Coordinates of C-alpha atoms in Angstrom, one line a residue:
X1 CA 92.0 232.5 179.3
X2 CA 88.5 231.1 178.2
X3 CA 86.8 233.2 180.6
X4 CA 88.4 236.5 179.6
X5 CA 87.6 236.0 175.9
X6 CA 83.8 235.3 176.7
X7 CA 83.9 238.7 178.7
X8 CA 85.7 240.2 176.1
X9 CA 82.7 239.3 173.4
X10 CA 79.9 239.8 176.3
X11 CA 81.1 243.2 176.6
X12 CA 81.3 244.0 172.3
X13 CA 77.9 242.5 172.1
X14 CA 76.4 244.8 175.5
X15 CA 78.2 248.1 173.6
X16 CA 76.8 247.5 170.0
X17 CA 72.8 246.0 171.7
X18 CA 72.9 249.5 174.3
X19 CA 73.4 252.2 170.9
X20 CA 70.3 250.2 168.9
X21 CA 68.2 249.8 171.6
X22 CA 68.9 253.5 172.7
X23 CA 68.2 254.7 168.9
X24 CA 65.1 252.3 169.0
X25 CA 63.6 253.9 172.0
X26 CA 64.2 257.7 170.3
X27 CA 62.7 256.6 167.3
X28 CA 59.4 256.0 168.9
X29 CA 59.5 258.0 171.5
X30 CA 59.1 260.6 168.1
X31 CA 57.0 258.3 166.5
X32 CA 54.2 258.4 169.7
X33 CA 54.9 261.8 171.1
X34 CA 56.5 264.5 169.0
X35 CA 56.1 262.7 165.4
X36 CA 52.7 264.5 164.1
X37 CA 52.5 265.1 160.6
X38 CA 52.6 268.9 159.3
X39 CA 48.7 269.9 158.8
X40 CA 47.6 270.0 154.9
X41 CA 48.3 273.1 153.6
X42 CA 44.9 275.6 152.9
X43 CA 44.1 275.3 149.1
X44 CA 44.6 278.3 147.2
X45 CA 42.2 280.7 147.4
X46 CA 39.8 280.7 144.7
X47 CA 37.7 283.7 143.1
X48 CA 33.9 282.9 143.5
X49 CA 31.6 284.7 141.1
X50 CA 28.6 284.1 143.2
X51 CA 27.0 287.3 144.1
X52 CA 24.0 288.8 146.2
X53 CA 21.7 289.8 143.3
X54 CA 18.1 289.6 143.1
X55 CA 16.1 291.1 140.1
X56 CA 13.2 292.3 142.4
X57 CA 15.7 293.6 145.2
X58 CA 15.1 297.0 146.3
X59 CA 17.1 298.6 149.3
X60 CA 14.8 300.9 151.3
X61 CA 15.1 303.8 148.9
X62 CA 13.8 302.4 146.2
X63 CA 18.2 302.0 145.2
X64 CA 19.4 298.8 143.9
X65 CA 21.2 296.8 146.0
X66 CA 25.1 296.2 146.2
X67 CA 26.5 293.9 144.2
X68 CA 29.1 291.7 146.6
X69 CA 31.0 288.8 145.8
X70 CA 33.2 287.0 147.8
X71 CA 36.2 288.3 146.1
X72 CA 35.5 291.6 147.3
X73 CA 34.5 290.8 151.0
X74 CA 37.9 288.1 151.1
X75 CA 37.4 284.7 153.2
X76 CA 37.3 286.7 156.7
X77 CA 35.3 284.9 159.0
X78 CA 34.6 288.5 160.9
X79 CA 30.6 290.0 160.3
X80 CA 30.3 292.3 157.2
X81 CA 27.1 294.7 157.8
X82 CA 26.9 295.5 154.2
X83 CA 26.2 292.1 153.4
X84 CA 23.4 292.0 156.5
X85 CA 22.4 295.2 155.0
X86 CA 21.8 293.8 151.5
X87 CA 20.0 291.1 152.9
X88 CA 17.6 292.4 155.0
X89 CA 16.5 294.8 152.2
X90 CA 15.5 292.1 149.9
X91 CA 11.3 292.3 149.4
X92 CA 9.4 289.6 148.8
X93 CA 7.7 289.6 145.5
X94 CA 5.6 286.6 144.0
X95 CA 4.4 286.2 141.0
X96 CA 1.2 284.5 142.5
X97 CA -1.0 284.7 145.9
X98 CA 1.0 286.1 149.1
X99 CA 0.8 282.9 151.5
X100 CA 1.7 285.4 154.7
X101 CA -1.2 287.5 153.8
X102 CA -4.4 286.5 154.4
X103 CA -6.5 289.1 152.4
X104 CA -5.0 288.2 149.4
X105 CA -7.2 286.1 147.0
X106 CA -6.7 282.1 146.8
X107 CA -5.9 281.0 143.2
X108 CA -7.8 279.7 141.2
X109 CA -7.1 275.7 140.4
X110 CA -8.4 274.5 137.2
X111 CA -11.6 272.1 137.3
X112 CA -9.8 268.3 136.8
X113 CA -10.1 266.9 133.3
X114 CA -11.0 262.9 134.9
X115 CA -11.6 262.0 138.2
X116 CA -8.4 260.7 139.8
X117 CA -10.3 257.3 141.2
X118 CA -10.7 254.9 138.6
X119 CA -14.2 253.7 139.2
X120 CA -16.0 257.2 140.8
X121 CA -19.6 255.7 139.9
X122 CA -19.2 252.4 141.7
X123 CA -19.5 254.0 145.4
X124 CA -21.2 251.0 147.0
X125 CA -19.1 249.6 150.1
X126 CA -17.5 246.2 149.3
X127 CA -19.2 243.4 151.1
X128 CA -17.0 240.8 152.9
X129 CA -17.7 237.2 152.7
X130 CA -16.4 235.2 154.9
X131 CA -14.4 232.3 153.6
X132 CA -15.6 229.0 154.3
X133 CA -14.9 226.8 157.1
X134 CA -12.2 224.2 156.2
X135 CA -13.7 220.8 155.3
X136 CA -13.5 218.0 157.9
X137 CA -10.6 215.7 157.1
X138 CA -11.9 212.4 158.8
X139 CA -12.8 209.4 156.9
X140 CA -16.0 207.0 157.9
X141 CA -15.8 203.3 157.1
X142 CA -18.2 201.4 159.2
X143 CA -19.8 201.1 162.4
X144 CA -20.7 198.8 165.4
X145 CA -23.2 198.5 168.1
X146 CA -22.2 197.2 171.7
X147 CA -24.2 197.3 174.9
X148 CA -27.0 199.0 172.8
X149 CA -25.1 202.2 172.1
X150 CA -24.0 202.7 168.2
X151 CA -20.1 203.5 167.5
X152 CA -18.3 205.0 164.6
X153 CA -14.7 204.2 163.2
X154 CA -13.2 206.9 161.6
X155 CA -9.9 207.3 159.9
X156 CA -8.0 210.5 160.2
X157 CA -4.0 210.4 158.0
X158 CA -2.5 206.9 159.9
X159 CA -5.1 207.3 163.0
X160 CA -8.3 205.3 163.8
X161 CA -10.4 206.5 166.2
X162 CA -13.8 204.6 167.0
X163 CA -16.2 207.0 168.8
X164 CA -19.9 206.8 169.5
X165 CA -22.4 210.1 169.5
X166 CA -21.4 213.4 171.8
X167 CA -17.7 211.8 171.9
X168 CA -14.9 214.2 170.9
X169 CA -12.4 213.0 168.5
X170 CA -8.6 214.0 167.6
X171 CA -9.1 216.9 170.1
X172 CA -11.2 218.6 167.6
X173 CA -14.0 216.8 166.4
X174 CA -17.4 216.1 168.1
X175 CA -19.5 213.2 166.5
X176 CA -23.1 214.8 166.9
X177 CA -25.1 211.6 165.2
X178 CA -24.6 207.9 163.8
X179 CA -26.6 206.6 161.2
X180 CA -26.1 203.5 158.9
X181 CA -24.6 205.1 155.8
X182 CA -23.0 208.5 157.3
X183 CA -22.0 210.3 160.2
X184 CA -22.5 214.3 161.2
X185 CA -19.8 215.4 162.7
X186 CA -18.5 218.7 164.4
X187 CA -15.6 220.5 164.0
X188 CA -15.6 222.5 167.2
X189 CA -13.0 225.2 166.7
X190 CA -14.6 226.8 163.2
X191 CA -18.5 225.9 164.4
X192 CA -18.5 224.0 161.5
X193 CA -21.0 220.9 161.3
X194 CA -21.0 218.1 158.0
X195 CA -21.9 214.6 156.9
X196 CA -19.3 211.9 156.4
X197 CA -20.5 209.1 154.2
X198 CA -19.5 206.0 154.3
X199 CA -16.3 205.4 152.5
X200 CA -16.7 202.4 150.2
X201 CA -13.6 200.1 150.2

């Protein structure tokens, strides 16, 4: 008796799921396939008062040319000739020189008031100076001799380097001579040679 109950609700719960599903499926089947939305109406035609008119327009009889708006002509997208016609009849008629003619005669430009440079006298070229080479940032605070050849001790941030005369220091630096009280060094990358003095401590 249990078993035929449980078919019995199997098969209400299989005839109510088959009908959804079913209507499901239809639904966006439409949706996907078949359910585009009506295109937007055209807006109501409007009147345009915009018109082919030039003052200086002449048709090739000397007659004035035709007045044509769009509410005459409609919004036909086919070729009108009287509308080519009133086009091609228009003439060309400045009120200063003809730029496609070349016999007609330049105009005339007014002298300036001031000279648009601010300083027009001052002509000479601008000499460049070099800047200066960047000082040497090694400190000298004593020497020693040893073996008969004189070195220096030099300071450079946290470093000390002691170095005696055609020795390169920090990668940089060439010690050219050692006296008692200074030191001339190098600095090989800017060609750049100064005396250190003695830094008194």
């Amino acid at each position: 008796m249990k078993l035929g109950t449980e078919d019995k609700k199997r098969l209400i719960q299989a005839a109510i799921a088959v009908p959804l599903a079913l209507i499901g499926l239809i639904y966006l089947y439409v949706e996907v396939f078949g359910g585009s939305t009506p295109p937007p109406s055209p807006p109501p035609a409007t009147t345009v008062s915009s018109t082919v008119n030039n003052r200086a327009a002449t048709g090739p009889k000397g007659a004035s040319a035709k007045r044509l708006t769009t509410s005459s002509i409609g919004l036909d997208p086919t070729l009108h000739p009287e509308v080519m016609a009133a086009a091609e009849s228009l003439v060309y008629t400045g009120n200063g020189r003809n730029i496609f003619s070349a016999s007609a005669a330049p105009v005339m430009i007014e002298k300036p008031i001031a000279s648009a440079r601010p300083n027009a006298k001052s002509t000479a070229p601008a000499v460049y100076t070099p800047p200066p080479p960047p000082p040497i940032d090694l400190k000298f605070f004593g020497t020693e001799t040893s073996g008969g050849q004189r070195k220096a001790f030099l300071l450079h941030g946290d470093d000390i380097f002691i170095a005696g005369a055609g020795e390169i220091v920090d990668r940089r630096y060439r010690i050219v001579n050692i006296l008692l009280n200074s030191v001339v060094v190098e600095d090989m990358p800017n060609n750049n040679k100064q005396s250190l003095p003695l830094a008194v401590q």
